[in-house]
JSON list of C-alpha atoms and ligand atoms in Angstrom, two decimals:
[
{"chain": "A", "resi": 1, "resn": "UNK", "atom": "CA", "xyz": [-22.89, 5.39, 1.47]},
{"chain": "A", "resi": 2, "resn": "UNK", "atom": "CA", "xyz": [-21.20, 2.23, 2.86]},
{"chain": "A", "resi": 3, "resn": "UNK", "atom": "CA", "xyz": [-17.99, 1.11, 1.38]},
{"chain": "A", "resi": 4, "resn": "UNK", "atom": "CA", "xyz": [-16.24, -2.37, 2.32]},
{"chain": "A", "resi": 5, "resn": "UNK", "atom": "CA", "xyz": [-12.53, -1.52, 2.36]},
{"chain": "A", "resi": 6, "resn": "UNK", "atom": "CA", "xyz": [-11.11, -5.27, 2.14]},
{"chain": "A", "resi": 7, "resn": "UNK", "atom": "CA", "xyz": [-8.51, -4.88, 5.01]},
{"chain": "A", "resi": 8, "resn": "UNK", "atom": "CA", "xyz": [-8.26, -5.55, 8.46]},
{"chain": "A", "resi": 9, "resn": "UNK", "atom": "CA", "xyz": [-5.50, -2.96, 9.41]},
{"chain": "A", "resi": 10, "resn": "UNK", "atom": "CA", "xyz": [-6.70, -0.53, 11.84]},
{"chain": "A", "resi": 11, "resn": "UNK", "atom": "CA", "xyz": [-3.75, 1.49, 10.68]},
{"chain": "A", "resi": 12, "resn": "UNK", "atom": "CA", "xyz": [-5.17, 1.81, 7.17]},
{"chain": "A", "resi": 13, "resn": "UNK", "atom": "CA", "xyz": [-8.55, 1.81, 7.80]},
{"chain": "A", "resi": 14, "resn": "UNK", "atom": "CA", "xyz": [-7.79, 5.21, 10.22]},
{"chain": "A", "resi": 15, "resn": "UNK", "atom": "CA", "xyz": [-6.74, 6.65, 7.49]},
{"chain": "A", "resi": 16, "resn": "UNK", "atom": "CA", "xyz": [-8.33, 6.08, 4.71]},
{"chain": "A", "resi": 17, "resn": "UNK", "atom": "CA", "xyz": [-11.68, 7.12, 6.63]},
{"chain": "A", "resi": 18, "resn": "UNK", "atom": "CA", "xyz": [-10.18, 10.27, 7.40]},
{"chain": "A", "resi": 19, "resn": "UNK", "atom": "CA", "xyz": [-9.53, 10.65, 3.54]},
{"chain": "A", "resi": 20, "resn": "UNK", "atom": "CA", "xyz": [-12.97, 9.60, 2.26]},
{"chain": "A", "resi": 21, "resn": "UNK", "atom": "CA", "xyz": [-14.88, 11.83, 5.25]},
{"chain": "A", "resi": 22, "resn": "UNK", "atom": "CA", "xyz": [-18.18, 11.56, 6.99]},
{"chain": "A", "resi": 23, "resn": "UNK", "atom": "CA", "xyz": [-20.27, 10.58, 3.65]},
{"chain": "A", "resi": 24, "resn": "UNK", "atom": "CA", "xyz": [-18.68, 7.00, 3.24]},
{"chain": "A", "resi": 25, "resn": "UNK", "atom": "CA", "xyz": [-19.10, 4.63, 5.62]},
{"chain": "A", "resi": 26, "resn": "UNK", "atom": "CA", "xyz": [-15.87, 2.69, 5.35]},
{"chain": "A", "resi": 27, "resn": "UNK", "atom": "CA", "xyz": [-16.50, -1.18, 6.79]},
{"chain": "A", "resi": 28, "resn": "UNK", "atom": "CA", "xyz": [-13.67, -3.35, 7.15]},
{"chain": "A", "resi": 29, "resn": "UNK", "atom": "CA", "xyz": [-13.93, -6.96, 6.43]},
{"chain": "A", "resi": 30, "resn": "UNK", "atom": "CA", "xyz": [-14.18, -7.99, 10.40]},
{"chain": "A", "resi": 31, "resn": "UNK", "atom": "CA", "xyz": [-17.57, -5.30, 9.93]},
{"chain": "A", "resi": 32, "resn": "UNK", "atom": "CA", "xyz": [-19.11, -7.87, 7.08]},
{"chain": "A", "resi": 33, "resn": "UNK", "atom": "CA", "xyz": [-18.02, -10.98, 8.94]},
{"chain": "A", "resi": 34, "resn": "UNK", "atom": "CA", "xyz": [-15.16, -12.22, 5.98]},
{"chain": "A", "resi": 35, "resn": "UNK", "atom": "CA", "xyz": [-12.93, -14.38, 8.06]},
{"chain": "A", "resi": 36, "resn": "UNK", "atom": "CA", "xyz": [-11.60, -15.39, 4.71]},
{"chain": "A", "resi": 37, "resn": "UNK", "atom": "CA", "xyz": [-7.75, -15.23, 4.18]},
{"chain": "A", "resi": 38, "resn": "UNK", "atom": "CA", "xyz": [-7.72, -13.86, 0.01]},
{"chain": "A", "resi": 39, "resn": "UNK", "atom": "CA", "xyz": [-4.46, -15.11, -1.32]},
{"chain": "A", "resi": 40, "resn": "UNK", "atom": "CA", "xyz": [-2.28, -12.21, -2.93]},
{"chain": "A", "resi": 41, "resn": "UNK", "atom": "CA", "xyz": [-1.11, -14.62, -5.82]},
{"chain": "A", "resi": 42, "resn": "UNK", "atom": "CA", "xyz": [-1.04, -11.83, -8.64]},
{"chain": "A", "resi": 43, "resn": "UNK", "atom": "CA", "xyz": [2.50, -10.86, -9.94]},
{"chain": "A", "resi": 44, "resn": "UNK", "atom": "CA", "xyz": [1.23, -7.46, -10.22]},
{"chain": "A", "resi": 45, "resn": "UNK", "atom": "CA", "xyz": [-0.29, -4.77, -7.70]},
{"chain": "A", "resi": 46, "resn": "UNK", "atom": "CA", "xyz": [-3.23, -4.15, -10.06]},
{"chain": "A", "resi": 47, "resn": "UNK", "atom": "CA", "xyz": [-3.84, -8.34, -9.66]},
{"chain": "A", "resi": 48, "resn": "UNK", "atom": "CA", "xyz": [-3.57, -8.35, -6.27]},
{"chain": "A", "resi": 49, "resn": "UNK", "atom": "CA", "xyz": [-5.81, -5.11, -5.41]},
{"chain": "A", "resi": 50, "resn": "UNK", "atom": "CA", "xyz": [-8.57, -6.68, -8.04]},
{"chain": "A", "resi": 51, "resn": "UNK", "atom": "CA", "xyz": [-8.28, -10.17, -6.24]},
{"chain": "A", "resi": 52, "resn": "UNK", "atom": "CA", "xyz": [-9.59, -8.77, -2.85]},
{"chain": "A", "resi": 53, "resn": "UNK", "atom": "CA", "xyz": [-11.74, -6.53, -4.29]},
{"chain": "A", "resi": 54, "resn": "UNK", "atom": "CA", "xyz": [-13.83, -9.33, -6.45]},
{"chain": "A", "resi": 55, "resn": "UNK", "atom": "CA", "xyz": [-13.69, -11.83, -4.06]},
{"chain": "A", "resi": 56, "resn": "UNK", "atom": "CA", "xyz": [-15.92, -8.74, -1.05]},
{"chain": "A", "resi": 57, "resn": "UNK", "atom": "CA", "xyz": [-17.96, -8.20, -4.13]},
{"chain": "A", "resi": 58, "resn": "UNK", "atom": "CA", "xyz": [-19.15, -11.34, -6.02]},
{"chain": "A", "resi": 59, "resn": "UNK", "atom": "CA", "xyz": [-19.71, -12.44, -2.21]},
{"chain": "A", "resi": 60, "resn": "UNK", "atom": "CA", "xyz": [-20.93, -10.16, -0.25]},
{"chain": "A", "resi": 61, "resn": "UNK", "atom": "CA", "xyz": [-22.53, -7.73, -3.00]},
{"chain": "A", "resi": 62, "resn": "UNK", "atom": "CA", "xyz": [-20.97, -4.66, -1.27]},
{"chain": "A", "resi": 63, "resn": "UNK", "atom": "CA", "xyz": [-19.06, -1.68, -3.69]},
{"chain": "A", "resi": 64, "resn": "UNK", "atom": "CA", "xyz": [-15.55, -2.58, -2.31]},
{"chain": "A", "resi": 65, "resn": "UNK", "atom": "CA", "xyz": [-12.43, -1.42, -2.73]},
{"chain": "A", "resi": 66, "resn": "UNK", "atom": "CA", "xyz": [-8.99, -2.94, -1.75]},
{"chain": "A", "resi": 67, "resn": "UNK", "atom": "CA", "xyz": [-5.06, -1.83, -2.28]},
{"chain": "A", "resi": 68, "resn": "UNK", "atom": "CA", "xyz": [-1.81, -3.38, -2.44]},
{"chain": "A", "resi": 69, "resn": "UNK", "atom": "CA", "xyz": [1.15, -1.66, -1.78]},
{"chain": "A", "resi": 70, "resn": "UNK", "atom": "CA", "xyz": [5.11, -2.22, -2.53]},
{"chain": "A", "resi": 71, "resn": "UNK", "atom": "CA", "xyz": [8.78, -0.79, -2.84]},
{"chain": "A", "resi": 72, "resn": "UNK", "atom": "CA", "xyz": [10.30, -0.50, -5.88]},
{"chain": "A", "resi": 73, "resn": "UNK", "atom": "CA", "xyz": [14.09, -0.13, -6.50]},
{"chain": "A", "resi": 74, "resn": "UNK", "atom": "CA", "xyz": [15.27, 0.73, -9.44]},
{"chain": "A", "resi": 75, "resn": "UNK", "atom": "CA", "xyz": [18.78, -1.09, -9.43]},
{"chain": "A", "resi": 76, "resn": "UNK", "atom": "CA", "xyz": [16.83, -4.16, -8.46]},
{"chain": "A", "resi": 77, "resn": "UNK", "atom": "CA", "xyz": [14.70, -3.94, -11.74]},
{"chain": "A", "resi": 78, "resn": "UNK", "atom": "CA", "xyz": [11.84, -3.17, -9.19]},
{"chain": "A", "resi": 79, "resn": "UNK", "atom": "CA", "xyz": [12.01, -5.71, -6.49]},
{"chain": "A", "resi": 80, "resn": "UNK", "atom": "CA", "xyz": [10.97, -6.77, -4.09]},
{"chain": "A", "resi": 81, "resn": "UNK", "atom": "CA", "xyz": [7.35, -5.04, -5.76]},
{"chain": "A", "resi": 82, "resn": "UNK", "atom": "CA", "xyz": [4.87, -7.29, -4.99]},
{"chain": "A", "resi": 83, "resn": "UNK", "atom": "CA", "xyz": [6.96, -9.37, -2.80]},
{"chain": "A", "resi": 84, "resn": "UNK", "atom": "CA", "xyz": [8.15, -6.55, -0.86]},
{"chain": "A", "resi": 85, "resn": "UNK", "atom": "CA", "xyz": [6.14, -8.07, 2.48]},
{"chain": "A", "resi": 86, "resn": "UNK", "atom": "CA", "xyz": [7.77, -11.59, 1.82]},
{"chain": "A", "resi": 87, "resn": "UNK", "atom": "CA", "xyz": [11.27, -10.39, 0.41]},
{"chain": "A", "resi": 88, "resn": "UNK", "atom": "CA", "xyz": [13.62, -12.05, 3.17]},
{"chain": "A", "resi": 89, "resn": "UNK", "atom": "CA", "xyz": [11.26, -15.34, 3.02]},
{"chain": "A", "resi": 90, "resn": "UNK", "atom": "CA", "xyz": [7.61, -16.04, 4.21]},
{"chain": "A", "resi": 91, "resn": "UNK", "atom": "CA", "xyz": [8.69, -16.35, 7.83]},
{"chain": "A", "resi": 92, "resn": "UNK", "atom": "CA", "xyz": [10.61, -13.11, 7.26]},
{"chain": "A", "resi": 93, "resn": "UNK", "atom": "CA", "xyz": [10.20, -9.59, 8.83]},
{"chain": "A", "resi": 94, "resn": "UNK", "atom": "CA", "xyz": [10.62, -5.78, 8.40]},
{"chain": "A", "resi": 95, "resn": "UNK", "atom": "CA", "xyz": [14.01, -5.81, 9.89]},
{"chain": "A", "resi": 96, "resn": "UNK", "atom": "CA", "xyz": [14.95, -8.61, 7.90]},
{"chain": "A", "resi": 97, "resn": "UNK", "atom": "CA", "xyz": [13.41, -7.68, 4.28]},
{"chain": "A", "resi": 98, "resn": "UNK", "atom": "CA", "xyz": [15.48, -4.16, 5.12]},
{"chain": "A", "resi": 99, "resn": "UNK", "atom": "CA", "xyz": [18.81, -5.58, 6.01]},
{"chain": "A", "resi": 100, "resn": "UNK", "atom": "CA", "xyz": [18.58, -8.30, 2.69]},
{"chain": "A", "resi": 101, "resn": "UNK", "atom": "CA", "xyz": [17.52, -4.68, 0.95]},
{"chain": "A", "resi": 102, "resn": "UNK", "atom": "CA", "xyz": [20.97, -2.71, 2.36]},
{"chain": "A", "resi": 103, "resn": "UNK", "atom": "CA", "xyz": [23.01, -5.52, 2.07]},
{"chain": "A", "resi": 104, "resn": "UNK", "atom": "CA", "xyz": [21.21, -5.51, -1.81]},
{"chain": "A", "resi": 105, "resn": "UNK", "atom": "CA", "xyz": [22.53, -2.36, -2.47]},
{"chain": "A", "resi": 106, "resn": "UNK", "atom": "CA", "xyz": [25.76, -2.46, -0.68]},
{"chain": "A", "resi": 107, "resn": "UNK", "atom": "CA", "xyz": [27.88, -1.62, -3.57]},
{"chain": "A", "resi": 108, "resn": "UNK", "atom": "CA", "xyz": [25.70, 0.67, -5.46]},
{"chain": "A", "resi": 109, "resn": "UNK", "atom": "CA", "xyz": [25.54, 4.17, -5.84]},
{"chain": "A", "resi": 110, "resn": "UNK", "atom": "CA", "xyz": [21.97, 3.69, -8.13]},
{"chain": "A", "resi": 111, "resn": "UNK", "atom": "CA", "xyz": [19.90, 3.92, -4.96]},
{"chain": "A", "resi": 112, "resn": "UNK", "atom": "CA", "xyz": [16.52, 5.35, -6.47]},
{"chain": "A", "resi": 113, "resn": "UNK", "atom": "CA", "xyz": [13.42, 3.66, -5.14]},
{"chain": "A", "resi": 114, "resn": "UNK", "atom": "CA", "xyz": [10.00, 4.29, -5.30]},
{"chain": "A", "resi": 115, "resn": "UNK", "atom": "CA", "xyz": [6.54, 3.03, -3.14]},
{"chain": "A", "resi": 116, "resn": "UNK", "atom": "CA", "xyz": [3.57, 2.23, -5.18]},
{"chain": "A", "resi": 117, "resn": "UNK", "atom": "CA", "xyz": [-0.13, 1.72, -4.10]},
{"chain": "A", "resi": 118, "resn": "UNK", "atom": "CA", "xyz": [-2.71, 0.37, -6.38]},
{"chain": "A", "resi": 119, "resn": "UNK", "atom": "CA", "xyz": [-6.76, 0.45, -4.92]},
{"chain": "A", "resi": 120, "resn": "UNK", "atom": "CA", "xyz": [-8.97, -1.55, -6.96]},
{"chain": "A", "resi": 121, "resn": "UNK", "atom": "CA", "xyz": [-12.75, -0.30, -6.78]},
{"chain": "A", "resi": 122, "resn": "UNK", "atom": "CA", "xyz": [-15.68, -2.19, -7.84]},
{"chain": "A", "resi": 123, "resn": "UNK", "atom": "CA", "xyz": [-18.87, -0.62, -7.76]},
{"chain": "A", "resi": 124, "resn": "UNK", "atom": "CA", "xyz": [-22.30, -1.97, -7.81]},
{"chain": "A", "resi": 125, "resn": "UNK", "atom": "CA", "xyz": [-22.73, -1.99, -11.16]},
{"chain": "A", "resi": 126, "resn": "UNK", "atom": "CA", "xyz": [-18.99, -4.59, -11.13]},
{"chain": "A", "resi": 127, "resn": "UNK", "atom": "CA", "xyz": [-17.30, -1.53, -13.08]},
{"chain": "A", "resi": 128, "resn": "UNK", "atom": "CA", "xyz": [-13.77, -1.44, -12.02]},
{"chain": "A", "resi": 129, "resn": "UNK", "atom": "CA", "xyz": [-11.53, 1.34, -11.73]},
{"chain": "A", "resi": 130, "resn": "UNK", "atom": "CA", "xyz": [-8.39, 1.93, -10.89]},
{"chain": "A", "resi": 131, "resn": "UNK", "atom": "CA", "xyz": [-6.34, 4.50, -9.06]},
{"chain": "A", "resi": 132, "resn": "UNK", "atom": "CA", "xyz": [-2.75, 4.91, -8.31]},
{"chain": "A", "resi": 133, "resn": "UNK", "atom": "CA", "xyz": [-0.43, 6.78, -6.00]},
{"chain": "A", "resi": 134, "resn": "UNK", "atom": "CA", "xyz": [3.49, 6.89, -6.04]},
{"chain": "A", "resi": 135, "resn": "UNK", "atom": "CA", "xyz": [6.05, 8.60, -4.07]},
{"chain": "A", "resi": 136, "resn": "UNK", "atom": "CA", "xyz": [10.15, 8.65, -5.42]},
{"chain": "A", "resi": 137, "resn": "UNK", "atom": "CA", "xyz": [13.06, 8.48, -3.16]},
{"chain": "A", "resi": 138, "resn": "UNK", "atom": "CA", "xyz": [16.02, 6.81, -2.13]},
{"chain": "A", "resi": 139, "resn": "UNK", "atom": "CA", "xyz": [17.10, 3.92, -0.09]},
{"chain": "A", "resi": 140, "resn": "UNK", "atom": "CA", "xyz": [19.38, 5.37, 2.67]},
{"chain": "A", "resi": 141, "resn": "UNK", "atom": "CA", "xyz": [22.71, 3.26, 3.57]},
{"chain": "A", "resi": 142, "resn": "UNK", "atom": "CA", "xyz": [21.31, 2.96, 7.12]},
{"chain": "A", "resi": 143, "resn": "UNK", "atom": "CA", "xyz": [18.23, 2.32, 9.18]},
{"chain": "A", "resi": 144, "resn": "UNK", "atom": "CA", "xyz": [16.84, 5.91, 10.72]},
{"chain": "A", "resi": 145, "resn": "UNK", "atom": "CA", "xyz": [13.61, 6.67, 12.77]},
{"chain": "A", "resi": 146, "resn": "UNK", "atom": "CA", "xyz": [11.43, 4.38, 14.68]},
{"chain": "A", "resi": 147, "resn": "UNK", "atom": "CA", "xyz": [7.61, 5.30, 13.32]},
{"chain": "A", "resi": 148, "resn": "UNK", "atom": "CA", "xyz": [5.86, 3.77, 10.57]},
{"chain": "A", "resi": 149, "resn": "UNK", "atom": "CA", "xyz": [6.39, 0.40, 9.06]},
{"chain": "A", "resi": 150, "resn": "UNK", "atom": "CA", "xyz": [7.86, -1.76, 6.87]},
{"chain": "A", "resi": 151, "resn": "UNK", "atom": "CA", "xyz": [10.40, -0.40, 5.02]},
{"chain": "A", "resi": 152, "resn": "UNK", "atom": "CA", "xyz": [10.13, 3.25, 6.22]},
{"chain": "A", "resi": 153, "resn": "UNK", "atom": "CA", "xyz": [13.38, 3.59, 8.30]},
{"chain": "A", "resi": 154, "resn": "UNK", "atom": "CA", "xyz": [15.25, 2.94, 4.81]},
{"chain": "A", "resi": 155, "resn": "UNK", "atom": "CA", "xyz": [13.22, 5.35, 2.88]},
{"chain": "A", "resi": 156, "resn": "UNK", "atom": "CA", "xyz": [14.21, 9.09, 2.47]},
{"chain": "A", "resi": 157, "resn": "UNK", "atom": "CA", "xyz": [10.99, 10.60, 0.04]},
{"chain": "A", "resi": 158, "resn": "UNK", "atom": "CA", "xyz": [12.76, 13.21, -2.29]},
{"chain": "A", "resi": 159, "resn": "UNK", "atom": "CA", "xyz": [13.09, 16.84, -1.33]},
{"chain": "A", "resi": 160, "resn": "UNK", "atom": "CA", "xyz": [13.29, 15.74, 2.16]},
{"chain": "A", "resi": 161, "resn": "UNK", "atom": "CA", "xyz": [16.19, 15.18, 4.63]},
{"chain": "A", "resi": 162, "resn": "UNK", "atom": "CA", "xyz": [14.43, 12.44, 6.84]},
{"chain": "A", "resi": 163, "resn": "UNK", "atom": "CA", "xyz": [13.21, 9.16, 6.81]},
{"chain": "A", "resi": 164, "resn": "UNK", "atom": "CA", "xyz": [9.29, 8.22, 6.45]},
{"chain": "A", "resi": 165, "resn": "UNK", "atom": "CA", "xyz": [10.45, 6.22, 9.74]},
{"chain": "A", "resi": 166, "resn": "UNK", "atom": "CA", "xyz": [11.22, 9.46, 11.53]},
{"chain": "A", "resi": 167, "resn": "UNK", "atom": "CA", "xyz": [8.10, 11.43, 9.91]},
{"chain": "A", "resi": 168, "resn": "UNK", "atom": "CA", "xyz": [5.06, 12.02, 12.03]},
{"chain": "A", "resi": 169, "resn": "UNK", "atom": "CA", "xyz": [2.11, 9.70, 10.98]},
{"chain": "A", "resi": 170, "resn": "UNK", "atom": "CA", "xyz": [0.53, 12.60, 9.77]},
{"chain": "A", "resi": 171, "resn": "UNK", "atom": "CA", "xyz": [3.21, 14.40, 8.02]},
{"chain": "A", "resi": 172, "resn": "UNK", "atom": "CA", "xyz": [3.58, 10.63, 6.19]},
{"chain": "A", "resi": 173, "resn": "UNK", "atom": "CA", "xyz": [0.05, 10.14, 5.10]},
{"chain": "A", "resi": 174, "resn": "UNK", "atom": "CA", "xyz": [0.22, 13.69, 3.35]},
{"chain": "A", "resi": 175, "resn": "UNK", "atom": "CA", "xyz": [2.50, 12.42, 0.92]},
{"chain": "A", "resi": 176, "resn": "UNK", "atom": "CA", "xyz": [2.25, 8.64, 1.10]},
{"chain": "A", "resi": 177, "resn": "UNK", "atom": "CA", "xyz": [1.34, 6.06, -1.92]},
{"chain": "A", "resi": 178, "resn": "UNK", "atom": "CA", "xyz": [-1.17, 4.89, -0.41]},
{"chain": "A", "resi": 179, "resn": "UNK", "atom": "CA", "xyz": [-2.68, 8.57, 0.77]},
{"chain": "A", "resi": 180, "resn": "UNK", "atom": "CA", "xyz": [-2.17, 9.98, -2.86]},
{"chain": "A", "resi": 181, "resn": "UNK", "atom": "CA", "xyz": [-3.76, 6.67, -4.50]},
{"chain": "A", "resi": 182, "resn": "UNK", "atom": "CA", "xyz": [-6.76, 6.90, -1.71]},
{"chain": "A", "resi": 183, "resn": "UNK", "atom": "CA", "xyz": [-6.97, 10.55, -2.59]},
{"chain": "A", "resi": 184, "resn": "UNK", "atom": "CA", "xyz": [-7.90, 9.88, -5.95]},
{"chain": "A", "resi": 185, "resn": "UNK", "atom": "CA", "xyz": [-10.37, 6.96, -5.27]},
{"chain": "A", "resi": 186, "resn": "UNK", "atom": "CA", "xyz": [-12.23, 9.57, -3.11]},
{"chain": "A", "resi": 187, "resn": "UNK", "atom": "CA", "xyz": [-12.26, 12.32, -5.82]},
{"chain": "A", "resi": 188, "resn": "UNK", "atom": "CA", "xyz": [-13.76, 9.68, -8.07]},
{"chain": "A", "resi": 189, "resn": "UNK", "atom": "CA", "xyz": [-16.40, 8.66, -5.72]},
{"chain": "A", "resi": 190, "resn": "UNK", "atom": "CA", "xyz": [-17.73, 12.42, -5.67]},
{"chain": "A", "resi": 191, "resn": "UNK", "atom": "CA", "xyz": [-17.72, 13.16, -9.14]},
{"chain": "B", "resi": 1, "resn": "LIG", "atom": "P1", "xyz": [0.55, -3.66, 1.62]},
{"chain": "B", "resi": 1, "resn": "LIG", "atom": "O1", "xyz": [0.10, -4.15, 0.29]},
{"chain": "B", "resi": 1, "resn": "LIG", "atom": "O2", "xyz": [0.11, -2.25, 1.90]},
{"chain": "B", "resi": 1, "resn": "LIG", "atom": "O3", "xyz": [0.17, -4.59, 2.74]},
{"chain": "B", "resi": 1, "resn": "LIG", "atom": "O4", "xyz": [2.14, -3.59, 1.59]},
{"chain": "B", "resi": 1, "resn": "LIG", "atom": "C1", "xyz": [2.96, -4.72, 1.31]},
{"chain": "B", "resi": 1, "resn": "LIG", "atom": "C2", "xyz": [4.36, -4.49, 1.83]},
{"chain": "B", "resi": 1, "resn": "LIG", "atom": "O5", "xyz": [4.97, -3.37, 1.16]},
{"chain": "B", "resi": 1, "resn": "LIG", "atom": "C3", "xyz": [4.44, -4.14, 3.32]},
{"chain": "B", "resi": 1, "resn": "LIG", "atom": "O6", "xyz": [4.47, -5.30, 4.12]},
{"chain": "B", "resi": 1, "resn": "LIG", "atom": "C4", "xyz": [5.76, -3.37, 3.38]},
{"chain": "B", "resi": 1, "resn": "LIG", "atom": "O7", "xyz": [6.85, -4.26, 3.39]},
{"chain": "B", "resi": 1, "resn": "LIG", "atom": "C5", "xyz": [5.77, -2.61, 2.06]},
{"chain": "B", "resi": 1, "resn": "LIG", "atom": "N1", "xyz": [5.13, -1.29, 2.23]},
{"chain": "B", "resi": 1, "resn": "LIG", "atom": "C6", "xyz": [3.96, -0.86, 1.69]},
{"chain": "B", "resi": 1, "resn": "LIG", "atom": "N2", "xyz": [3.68, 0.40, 2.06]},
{"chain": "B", "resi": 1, "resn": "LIG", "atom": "C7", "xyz": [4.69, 0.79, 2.86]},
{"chain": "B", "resi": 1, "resn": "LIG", "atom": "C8", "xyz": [4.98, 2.01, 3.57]},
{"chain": "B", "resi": 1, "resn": "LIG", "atom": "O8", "xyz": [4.22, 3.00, 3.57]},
{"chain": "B", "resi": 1, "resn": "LIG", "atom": "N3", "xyz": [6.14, 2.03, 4.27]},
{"chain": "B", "resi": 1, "resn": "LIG", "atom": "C9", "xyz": [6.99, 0.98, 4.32]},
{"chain": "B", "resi": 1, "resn": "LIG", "atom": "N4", "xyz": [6.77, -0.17, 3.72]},
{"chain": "B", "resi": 1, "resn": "LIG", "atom": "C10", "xyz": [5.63, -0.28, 2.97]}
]
């Protein structure tokens, strides 16, 4: 079965086909030609995810699914969330969006944070379903590890004693968001 997953990053598409296996045929949107930029202009990860995910299917009549990801900290009342990629400004970057995120949380002891993933999936039928995947942690004091992205040097997952920044990739996507939220996606599609 072919699948459009509405995403152009290699690193996701990897592995989310290694999740979904040899049955699905996971295209990305370079694969159907969509040069289109789909603004992310939801306040909400469930917004965002369906935004994409419409837009592949009302035009290119595909089953599609798409996911938007964030961090979550708890003495922030859940920022940056949605605007986790844009927290330190639009021309901002990882390094940046982590050291306005430390220097955040500076004077707190509260340092409980969580990563959420939400993938949208819209079959052929345009029924839309939902799935989610979240991992809880804490936000270190300082930046550890060099692997990954974003803002996995800060990140220590609970019940371990090092950062998603110093995990292997694949000891990461075994517990990841967006692994556990994927995971569920592809137990729905073979029900
Ligand atoms: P996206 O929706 O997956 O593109 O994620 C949006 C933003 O959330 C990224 O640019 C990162 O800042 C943050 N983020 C999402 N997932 C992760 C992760 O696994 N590690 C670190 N940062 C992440």
């Amino acid at each position: 079965m072919e699948i459009v997953f509405a995403t152009n990053n290699q690193h996701k598409l990897t592995e989310v086909r290694a999740i979904l296996g040899k049955e699905y045929t996971v295209l990305s949107l370079h694969d159907i030609h969509c040069t289109v930029e789909i603004d992310e202009t939801s306040e909400t990860f469930e917004g965002n995810a369906w935004l994409k995910a419409d837009y592949i299917h009302k035009n290119f009549g595909l089953p599609c699914f798409s996911d938007d990801s964030g961090l979550e900290v708890e003495m922030l009342n859940n920022a940056p969330g949605v605007y986790s990629a844009r927290y330190a400004g639009e021309q901002g970057s990882h390094t940046k969006n982590m050291d306005k995120l430390l220097t955040a949380l500076q004077f707190h002891s509260n340092r409980k944070a969580r990563f959420r993933t939400v993938v949208c999936y819209l079959n052929k039928a345009s029924e839309i379903n939902y799935f989610n995947g979240v991992i809880h942690g804490v936000i270190t004091r300082e930046k550890k590890g060099s692997g990954g992205f974003g803002y996995d040097p800060v990140f220590l997952p609970d019940g371990y004693n090092i950062t998603f920044a110093e995990m292997t990739p694949e000891a990461k996507n075994k517990i990841s968001h967006r692994a556990m939220a994927v995971n569920e996606l592809s137990r729905f599609l073979r029900l």
